[in-house]
Backbone as ProteinMPNN parsed JSONL, in Angstrom:
{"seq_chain_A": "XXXXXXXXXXXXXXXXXXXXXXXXXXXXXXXXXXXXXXXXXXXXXXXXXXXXXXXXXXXXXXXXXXXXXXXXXXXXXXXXXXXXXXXXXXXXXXXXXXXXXXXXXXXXXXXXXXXXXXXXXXXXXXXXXXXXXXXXXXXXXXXXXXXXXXXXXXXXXXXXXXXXXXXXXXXXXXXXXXXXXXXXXXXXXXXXXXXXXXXXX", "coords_chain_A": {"N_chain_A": [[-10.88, 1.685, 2.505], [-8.891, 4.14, 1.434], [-8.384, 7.958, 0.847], [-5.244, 8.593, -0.043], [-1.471, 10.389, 0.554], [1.377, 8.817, -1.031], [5.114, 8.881, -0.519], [7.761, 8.247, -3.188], [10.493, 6.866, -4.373], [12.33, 7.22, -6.977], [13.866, 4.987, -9.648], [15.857, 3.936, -12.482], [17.845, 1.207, -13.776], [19.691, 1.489, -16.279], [20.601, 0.094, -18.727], [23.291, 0.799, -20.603], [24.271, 2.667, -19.137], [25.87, 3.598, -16.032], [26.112, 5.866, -14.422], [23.886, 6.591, -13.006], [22.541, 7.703, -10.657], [23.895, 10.14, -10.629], [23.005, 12.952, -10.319], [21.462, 15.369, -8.81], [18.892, 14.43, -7.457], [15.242, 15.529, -7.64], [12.529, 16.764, -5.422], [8.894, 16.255, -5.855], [5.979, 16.36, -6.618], [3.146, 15.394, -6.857], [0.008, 16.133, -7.733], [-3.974, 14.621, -7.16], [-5.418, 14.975, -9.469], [-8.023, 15.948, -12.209], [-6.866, 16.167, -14.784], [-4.858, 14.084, -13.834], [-5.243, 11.949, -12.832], [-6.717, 8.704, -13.894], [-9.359, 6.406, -14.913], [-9.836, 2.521, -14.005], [-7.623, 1.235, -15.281], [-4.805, 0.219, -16.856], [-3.226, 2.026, -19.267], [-1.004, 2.709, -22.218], [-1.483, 4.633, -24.238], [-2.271, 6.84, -22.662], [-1.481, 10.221, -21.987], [1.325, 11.451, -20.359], [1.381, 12.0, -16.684], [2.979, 13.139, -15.1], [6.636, 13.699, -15.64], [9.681, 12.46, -15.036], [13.409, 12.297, -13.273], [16.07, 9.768, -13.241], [16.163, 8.809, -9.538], [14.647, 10.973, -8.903], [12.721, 12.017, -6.015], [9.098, 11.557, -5.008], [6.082, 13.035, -4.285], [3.18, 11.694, -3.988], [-0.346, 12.249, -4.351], [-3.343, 10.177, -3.734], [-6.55, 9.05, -4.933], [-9.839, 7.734, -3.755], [-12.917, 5.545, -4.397], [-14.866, 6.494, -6.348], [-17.0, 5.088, -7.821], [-18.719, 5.086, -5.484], [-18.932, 8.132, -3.839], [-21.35, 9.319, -4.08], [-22.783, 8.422, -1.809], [-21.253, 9.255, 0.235], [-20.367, 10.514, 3.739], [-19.794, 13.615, 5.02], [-17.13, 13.769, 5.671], [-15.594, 12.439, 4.265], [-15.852, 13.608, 1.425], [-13.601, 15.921, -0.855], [-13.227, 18.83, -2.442], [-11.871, 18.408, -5.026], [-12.298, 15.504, -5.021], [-14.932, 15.582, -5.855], [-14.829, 17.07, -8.357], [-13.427, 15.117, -10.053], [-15.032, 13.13, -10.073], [-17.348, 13.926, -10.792], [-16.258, 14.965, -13.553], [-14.605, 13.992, -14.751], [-12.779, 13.45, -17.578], [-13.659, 11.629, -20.589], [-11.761, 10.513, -22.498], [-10.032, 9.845, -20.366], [-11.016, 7.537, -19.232], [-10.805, 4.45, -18.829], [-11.472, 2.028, -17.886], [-15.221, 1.193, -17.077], [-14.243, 1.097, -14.193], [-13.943, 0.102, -10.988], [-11.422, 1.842, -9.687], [-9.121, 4.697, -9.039], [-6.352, 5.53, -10.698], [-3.304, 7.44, -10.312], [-1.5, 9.335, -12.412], [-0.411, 8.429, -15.665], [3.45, 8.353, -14.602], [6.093, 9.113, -15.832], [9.358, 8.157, -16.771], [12.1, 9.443, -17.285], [14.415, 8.679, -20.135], [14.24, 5.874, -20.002], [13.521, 3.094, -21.15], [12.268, 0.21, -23.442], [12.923, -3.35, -21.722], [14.484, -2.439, -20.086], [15.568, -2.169, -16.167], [13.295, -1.282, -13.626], [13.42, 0.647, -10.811], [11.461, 0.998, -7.539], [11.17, 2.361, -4.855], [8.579, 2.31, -1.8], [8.683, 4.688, 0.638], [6.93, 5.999, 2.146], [3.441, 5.873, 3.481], [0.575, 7.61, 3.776], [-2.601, 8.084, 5.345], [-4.931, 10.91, 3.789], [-6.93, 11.552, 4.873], [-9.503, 11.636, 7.267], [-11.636, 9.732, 7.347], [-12.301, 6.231, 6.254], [-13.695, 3.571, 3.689], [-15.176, 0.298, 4.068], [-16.45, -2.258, 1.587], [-18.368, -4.814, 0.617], [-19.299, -6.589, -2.071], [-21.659, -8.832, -3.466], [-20.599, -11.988, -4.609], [-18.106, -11.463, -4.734], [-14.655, -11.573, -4.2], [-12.747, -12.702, -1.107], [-15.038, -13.977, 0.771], [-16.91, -14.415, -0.787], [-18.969, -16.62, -0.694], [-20.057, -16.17, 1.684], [-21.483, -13.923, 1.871], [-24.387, -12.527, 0.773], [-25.833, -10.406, 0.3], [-25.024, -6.661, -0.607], [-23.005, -4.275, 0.937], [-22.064, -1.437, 2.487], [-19.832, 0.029, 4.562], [-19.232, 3.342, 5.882], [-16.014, 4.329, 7.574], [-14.708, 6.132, 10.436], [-11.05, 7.326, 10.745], [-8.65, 7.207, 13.23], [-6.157, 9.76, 13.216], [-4.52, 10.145, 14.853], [-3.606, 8.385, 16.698], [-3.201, 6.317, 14.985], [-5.501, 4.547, 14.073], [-9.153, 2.436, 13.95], [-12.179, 2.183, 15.102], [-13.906, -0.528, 15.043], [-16.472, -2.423, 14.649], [-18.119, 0.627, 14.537], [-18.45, 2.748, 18.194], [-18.341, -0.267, 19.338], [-16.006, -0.708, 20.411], [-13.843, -1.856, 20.028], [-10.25, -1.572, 18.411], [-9.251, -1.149, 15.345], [-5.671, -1.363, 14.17], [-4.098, 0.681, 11.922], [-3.086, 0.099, 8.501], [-1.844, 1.394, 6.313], [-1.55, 0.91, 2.609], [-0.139, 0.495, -0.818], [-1.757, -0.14, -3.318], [-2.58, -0.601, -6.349], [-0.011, -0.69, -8.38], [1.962, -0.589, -11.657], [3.222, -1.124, -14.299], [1.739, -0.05, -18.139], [0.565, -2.023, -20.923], [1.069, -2.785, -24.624], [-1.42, -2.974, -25.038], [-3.975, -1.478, -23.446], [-5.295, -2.207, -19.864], [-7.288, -3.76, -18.336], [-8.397, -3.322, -14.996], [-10.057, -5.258, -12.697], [-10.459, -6.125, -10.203], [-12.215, -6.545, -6.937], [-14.191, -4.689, -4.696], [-13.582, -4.738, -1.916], [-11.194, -6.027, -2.063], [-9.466, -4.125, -1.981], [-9.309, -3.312, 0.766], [-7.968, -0.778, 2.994], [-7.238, -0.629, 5.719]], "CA_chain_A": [[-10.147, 2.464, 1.538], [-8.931, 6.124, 1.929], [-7.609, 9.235, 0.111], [-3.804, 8.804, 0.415], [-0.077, 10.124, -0.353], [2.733, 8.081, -0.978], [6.02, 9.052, -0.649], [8.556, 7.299, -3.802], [11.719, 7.101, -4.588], [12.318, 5.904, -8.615], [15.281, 4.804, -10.101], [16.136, 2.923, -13.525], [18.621, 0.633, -14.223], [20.051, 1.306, -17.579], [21.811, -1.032, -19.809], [24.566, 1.343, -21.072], [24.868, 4.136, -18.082], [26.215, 3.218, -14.752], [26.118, 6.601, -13.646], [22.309, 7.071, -13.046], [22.51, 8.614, -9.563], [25.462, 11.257, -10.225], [22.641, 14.485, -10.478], [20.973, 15.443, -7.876], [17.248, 14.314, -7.221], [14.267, 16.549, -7.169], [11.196, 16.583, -4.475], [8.199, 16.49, -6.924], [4.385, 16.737, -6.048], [2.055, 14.582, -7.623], [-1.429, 16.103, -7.019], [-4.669, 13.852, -7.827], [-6.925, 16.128, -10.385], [-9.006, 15.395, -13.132], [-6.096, 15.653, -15.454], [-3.595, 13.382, -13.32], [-5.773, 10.29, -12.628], [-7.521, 8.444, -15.032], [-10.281, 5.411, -14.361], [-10.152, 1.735, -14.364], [-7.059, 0.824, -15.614], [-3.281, 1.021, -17.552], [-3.118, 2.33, -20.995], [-0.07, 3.13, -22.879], [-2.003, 5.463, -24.883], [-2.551, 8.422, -22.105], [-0.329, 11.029, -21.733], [1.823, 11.231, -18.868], [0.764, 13.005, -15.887], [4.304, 13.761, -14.724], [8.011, 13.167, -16.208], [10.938, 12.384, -13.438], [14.14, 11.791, -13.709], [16.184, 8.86, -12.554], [16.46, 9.298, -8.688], [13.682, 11.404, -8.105], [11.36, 11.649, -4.865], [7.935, 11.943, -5.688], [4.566, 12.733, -3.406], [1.569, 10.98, -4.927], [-1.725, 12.313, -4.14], [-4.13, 9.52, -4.757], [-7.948, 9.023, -4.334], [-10.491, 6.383, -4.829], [-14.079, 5.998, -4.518], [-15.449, 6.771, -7.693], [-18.54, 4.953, -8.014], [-19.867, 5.63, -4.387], [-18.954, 9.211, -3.407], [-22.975, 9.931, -3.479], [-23.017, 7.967, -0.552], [-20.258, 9.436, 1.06], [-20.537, 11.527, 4.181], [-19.083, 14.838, 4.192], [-15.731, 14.003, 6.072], [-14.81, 11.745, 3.076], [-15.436, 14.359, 0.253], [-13.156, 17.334, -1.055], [-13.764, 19.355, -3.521], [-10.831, 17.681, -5.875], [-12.772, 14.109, -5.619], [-15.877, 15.783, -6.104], [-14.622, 17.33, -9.654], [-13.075, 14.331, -10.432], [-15.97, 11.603, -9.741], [-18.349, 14.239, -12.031], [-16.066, 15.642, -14.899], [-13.834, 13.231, -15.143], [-13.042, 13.287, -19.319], [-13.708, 10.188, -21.322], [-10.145, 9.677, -22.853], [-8.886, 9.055, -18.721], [-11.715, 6.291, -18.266], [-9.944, 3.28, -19.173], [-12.851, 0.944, -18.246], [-16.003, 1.097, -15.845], [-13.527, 1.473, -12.879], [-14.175, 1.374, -10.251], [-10.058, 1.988, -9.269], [-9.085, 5.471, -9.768], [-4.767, 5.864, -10.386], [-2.692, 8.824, -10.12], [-0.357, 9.216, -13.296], [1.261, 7.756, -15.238], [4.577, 8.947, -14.465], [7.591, 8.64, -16.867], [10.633, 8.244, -15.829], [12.951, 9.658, -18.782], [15.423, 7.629, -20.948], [13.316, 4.664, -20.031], [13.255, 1.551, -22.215], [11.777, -1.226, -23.106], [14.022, -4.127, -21.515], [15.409, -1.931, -18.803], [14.646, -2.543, -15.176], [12.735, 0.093, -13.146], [13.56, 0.305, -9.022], [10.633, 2.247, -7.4], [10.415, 1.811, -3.632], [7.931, 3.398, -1.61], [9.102, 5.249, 1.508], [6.202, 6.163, 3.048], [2.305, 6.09, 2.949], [-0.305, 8.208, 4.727], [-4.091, 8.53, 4.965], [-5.035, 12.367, 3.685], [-8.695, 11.544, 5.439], [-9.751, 10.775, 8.895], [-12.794, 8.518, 7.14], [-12.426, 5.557, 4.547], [-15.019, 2.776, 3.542], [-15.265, -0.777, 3.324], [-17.811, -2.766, 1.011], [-19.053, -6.237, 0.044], [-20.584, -6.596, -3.203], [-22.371, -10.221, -4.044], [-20.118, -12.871, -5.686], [-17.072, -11.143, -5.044], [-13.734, -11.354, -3.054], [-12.669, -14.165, -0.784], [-15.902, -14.401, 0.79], [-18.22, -13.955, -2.073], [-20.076, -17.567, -0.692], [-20.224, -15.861, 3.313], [-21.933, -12.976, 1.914], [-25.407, -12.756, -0.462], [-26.08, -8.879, 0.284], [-24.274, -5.996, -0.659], [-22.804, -3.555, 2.142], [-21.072, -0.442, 2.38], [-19.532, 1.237, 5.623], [-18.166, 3.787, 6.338], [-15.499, 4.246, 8.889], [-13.726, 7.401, 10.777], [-10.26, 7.187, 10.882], [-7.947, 8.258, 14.088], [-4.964, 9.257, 12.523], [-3.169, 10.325, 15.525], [-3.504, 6.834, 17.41], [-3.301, 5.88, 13.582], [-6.073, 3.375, 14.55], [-10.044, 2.887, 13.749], [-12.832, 1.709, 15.796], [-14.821, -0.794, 14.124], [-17.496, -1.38, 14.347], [-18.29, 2.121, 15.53], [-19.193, 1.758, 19.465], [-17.92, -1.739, 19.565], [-14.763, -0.793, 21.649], [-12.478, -2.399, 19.079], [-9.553, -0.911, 17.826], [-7.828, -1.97, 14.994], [-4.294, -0.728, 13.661], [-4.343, 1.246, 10.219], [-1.547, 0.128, 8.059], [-1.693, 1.769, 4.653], [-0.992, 0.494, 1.322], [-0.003, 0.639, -2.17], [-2.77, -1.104, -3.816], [-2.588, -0.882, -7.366], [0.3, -0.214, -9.459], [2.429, -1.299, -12.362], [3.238, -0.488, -15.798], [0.881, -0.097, -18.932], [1.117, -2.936, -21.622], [0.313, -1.548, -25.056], [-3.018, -2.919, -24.912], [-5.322, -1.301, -22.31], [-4.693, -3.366, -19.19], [-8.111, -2.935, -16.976], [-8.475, -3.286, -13.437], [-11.586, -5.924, -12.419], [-10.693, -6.84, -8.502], [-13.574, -6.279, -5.99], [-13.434, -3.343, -3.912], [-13.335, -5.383, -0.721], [-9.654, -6.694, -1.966], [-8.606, -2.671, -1.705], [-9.618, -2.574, 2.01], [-6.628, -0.427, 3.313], [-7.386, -0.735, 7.411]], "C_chain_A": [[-10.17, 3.926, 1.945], [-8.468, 7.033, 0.663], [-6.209, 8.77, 0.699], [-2.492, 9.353, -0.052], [0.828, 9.439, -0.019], [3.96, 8.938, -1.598], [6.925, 8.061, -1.628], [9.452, 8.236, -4.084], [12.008, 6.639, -5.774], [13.525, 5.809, -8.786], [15.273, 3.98, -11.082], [17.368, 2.806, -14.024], [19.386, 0.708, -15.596], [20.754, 0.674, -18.162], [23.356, -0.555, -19.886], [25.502, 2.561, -20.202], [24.866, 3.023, -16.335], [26.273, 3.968, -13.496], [24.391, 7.442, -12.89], [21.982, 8.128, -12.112], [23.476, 9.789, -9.332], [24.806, 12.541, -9.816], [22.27, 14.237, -9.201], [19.635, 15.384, -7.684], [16.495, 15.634, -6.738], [13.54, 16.171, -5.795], [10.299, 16.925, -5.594], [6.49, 15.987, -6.275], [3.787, 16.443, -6.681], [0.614, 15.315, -7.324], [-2.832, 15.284, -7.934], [-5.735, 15.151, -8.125], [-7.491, 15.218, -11.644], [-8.099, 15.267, -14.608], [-4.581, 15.09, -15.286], [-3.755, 12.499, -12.373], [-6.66, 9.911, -13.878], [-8.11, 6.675, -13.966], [-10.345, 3.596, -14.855], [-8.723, 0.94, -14.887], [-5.641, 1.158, -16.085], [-3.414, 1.373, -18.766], [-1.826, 3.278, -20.91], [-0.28, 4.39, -23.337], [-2.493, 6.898, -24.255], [-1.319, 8.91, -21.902], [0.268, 11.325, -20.795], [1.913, 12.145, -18.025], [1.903, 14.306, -15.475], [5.592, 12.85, -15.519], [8.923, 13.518, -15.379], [12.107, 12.155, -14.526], [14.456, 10.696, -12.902], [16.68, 9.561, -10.749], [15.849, 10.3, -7.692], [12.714, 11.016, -7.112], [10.034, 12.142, -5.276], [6.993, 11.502, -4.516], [3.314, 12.203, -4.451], [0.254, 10.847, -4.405], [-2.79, 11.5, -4.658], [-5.639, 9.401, -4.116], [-8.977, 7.741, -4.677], [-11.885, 6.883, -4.109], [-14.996, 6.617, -4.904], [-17.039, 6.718, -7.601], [-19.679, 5.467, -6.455], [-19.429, 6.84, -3.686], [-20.407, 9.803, -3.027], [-23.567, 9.753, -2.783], [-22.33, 8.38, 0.499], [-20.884, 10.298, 1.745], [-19.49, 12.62, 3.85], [-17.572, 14.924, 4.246], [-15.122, 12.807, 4.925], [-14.626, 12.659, 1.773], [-14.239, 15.518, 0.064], [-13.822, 17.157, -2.426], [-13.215, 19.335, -5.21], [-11.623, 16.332, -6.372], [-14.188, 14.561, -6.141], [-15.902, 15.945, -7.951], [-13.998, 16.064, -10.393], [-13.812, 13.549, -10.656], [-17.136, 12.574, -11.008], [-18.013, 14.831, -12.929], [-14.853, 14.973, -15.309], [-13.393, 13.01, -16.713], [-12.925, 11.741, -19.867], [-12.387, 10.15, -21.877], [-9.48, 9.74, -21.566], [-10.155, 7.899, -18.399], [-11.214, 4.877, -19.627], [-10.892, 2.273, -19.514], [-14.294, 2.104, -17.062], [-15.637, 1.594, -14.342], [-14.126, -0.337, -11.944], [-12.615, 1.919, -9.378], [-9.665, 3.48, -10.077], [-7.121, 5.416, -9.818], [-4.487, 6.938, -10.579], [-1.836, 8.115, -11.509], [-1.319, 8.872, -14.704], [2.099, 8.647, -15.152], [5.537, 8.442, -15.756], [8.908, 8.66, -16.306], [11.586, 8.44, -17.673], [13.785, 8.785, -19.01], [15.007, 6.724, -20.827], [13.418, 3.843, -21.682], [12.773, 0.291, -22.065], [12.878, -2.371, -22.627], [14.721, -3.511, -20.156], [14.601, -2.32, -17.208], [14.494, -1.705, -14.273], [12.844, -0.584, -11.696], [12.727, 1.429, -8.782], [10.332, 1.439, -6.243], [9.765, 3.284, -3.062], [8.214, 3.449, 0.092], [8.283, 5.786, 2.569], [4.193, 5.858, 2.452], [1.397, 6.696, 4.315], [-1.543, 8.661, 4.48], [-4.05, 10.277, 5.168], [-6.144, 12.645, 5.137], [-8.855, 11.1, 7.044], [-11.129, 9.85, 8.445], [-11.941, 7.617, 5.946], [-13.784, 4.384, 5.118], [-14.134, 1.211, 3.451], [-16.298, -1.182, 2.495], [-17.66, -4.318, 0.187], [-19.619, -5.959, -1.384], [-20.555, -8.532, -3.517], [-21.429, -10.842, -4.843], [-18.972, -12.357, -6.185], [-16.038, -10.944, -3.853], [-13.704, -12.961, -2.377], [-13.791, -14.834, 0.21], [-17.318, -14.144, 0.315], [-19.038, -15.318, -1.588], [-20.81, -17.161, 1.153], [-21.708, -14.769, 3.099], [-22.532, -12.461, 0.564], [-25.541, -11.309, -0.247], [-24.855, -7.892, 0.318], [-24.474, -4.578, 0.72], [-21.866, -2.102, 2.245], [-21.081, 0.612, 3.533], [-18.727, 2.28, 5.272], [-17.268, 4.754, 7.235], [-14.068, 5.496, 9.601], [-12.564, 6.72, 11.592], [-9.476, 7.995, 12.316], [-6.631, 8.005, 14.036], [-3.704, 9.447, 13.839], [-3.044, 9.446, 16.671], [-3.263, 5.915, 16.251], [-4.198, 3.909, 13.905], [-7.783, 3.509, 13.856], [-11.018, 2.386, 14.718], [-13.689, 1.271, 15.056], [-15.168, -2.645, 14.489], [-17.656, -0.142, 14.98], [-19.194, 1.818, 16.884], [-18.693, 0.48, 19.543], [-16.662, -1.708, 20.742], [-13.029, -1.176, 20.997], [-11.852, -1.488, 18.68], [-9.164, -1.372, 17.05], [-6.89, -1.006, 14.169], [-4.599, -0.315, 12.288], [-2.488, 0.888, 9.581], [-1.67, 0.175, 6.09], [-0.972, 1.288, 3.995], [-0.901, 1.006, 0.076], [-1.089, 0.122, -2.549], [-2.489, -1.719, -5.093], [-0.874, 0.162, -7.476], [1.671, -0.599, -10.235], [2.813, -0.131, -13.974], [2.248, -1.058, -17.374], [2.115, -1.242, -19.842], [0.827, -2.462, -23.184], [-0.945, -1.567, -25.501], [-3.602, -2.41, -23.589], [-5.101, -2.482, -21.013], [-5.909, -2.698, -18.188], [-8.292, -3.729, -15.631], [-9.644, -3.751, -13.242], [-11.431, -6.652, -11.467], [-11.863, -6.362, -7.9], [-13.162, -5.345, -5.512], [-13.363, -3.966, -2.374], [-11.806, -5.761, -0.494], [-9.151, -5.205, -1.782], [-8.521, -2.21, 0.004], [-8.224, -2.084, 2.332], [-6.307, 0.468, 4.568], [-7.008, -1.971, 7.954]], "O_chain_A": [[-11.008, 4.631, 2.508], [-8.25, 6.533, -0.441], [-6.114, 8.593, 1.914], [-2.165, 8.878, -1.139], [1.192, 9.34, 1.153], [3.968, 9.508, -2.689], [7.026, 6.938, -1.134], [9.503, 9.465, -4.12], [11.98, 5.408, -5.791], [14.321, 6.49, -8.138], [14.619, 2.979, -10.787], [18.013, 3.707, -14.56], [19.707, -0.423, -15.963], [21.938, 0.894, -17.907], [24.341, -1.159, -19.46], [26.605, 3.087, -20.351], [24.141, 2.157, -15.845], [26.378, 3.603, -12.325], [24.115, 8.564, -12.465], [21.38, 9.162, -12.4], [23.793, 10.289, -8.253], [25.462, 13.334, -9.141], [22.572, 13.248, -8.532], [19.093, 16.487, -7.755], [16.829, 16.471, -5.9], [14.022, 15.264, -5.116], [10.697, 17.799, -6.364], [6.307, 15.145, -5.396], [3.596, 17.306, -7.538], [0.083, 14.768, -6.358], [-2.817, 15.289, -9.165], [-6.449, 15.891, -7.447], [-7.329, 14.016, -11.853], [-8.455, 14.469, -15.475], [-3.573, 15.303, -15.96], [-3.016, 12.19, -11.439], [-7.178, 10.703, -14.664], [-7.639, 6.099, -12.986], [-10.842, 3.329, -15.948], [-8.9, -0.277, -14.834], [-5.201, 2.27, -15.793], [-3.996, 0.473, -19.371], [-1.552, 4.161, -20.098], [0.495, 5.292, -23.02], [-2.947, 7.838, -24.907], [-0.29, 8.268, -21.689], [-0.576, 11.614, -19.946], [2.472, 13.188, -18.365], [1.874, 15.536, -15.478], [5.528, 11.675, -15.882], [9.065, 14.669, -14.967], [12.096, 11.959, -15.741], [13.687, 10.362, -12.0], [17.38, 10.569, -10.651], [16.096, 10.545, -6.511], [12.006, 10.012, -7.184], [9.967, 13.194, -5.912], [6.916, 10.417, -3.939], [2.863, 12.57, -5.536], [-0.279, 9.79, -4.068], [-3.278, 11.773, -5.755], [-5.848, 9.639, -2.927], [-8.889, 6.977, -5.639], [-12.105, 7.944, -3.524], [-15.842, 7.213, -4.237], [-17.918, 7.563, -7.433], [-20.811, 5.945, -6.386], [-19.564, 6.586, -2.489], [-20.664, 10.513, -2.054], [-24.646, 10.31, -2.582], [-22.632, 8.008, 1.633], [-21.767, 10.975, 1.218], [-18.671, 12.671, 2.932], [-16.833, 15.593, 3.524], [-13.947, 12.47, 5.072], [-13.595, 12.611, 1.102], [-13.981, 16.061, 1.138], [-14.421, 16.324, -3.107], [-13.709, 19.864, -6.205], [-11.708, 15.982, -7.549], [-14.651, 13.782, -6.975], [-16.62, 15.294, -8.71], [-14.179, 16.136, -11.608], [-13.476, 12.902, -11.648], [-17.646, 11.973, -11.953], [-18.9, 15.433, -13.535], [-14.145, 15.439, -16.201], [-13.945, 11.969, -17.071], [-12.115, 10.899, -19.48], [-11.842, 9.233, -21.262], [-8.251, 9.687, -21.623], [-10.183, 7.421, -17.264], [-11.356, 4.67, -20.832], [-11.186, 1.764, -20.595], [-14.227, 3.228, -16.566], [-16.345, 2.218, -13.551], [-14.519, -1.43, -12.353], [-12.85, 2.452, -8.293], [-9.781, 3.61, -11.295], [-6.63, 5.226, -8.705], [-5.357, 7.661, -11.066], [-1.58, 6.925, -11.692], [-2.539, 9.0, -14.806], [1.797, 9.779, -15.53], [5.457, 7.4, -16.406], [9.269, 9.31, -15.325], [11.598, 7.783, -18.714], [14.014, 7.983, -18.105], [15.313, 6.115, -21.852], [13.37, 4.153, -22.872], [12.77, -0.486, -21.11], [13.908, -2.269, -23.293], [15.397, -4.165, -19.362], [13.423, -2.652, -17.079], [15.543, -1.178, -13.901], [12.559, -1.735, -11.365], [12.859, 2.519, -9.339], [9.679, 0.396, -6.206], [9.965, 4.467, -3.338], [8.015, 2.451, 0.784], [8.719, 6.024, 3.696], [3.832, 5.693, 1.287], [1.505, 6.349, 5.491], [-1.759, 9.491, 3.597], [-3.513, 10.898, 6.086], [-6.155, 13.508, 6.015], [-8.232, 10.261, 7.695], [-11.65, 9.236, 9.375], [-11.21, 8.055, 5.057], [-14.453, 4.283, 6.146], [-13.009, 0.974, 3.01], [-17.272, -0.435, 2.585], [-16.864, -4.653, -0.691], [-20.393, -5.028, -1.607], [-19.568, -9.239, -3.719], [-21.3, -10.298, -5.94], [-18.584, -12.459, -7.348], [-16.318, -10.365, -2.803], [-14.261, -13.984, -2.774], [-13.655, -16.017, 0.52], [-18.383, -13.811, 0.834], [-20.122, -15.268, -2.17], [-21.77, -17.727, 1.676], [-22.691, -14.756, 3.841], [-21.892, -12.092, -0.421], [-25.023, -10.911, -1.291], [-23.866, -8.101, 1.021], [-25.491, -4.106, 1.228], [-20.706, -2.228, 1.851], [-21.807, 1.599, 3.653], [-17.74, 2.223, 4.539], [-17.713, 5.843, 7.597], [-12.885, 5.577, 9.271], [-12.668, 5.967, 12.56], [-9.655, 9.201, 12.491], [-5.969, 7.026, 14.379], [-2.526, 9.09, 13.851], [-2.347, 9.814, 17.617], [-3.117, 4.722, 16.513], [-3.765, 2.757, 13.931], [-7.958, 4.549, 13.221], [-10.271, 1.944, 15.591], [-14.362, 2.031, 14.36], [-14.447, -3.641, 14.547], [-17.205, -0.021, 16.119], [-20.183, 1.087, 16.943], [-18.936, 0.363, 20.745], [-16.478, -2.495, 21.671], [-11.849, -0.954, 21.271], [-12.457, -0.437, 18.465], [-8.46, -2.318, 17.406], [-7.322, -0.01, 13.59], [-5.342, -0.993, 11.579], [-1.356, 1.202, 9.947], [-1.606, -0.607, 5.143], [0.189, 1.075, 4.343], [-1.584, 1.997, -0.184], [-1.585, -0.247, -1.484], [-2.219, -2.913, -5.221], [-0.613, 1.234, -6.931], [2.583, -0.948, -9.486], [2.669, 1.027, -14.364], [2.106, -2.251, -17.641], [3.332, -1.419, -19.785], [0.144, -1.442, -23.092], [-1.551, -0.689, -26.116], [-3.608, -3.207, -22.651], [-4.736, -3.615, -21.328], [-5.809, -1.676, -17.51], [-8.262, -4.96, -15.63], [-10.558, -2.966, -13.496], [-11.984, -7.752, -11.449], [-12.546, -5.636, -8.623], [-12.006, -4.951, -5.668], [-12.861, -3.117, -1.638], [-11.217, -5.837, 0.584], [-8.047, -5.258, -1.239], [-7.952, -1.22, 0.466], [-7.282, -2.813, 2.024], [-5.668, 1.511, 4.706], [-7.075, -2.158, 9.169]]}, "name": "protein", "num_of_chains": 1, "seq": "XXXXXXXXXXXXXXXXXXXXXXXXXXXXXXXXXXXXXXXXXXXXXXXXXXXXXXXXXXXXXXXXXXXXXXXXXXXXXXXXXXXXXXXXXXXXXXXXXXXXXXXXXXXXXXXXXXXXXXXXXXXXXXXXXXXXXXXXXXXXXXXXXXXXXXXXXXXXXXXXXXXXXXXXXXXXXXXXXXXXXXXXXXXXXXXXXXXXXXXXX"}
């Protein structure tokens, strides 16, 4: 897992307008802070980080590695995840975590029933480190693996490759992802995958 932004493109379908794309789209800058991520999950009930219109491009600064930053070396921290992982406010922690999201976003005139187009155009590690980790009795080999583990592994973004294990000789290809994301339901909707299913090397 890394620090990453994604490049999107949104767009919604509306029932009664046909002309959705007539204005002209912004460029719009998501940055991940302490009030434009929240922990653990979707809720209806937070306030929305940013408001687009239809057609807008949007950068999306996102971060993860919540619970183990106090393990992190130094080329994984800034000083953004740092304030985030220890002042984080209780109405953005959803659950426990450990998944942090950027947003939500709104996309104006939005409705229930309508259908939302949001592709994503690019993605790129911020970091030259991310982590993997095992934890006990979780993921698809939760019966391979009784001890919990946590590397972690320097990125080389301009071979966009990693070497791993470190020393081993291996290379393998980095191909960043989306991981999480969706729309809130108007119950609380929390996030309880492993952090092994986020690996995103």
């Amino acid at each position: 897992m890394n620090q990453h932004n994604f490049k999107i493109n949104s767009k919604i379908n509306l029932k009664a307008n046909s002309n959705i794309n007539s204005k002209v789209s912004s460029e719009i800058s998501l940055k991940a802070t302490c009030k434009t991520v929240h922990l653990g999950g979707f809720s209806s009930e937070l306030e929305p980080a940013l408001v687009v219109d239809s057609g807008d491009r949007i950068e999306v600064e996102t971060y993860t590695g919540f619970r183990i930053y106090d393990q992190a070396p130094a080329a994984f921290m800034t000083p953004e995840l740092i304030e985030i992982c220890q002042q984080l406010p209780s109405d953005r922690r959803i659950s426990s975590g450990p998944h942090l999201l950027t947003g939500p976003i709104y996309l104006r005139d939005a409705q229930p029933g309508d259908t939302l187009e949001v592709r994503i155009e690019a993605a790129s590690p911020r970091l030259a480190m991310g982590f993997n980790a095992i934890r006990p009795g979780w993921g698809s080999f939760s019966k391979q693996f009784s001890e919990p583990e946590l590397r972690f592994i320097p990125l080389d973004l301009v071979n966009n490759q990693a070497e791993f294990p470190p020393g081993s000789g291996v290379q393998i290809p980095l191909h960043p992802f989306l991981a999480f994301w969706g729309l809130p339901r108007t119950n609380p909707l929390v996030l309880r995958f492993p952090l092994e299913s986020m690996a995103a090397i």
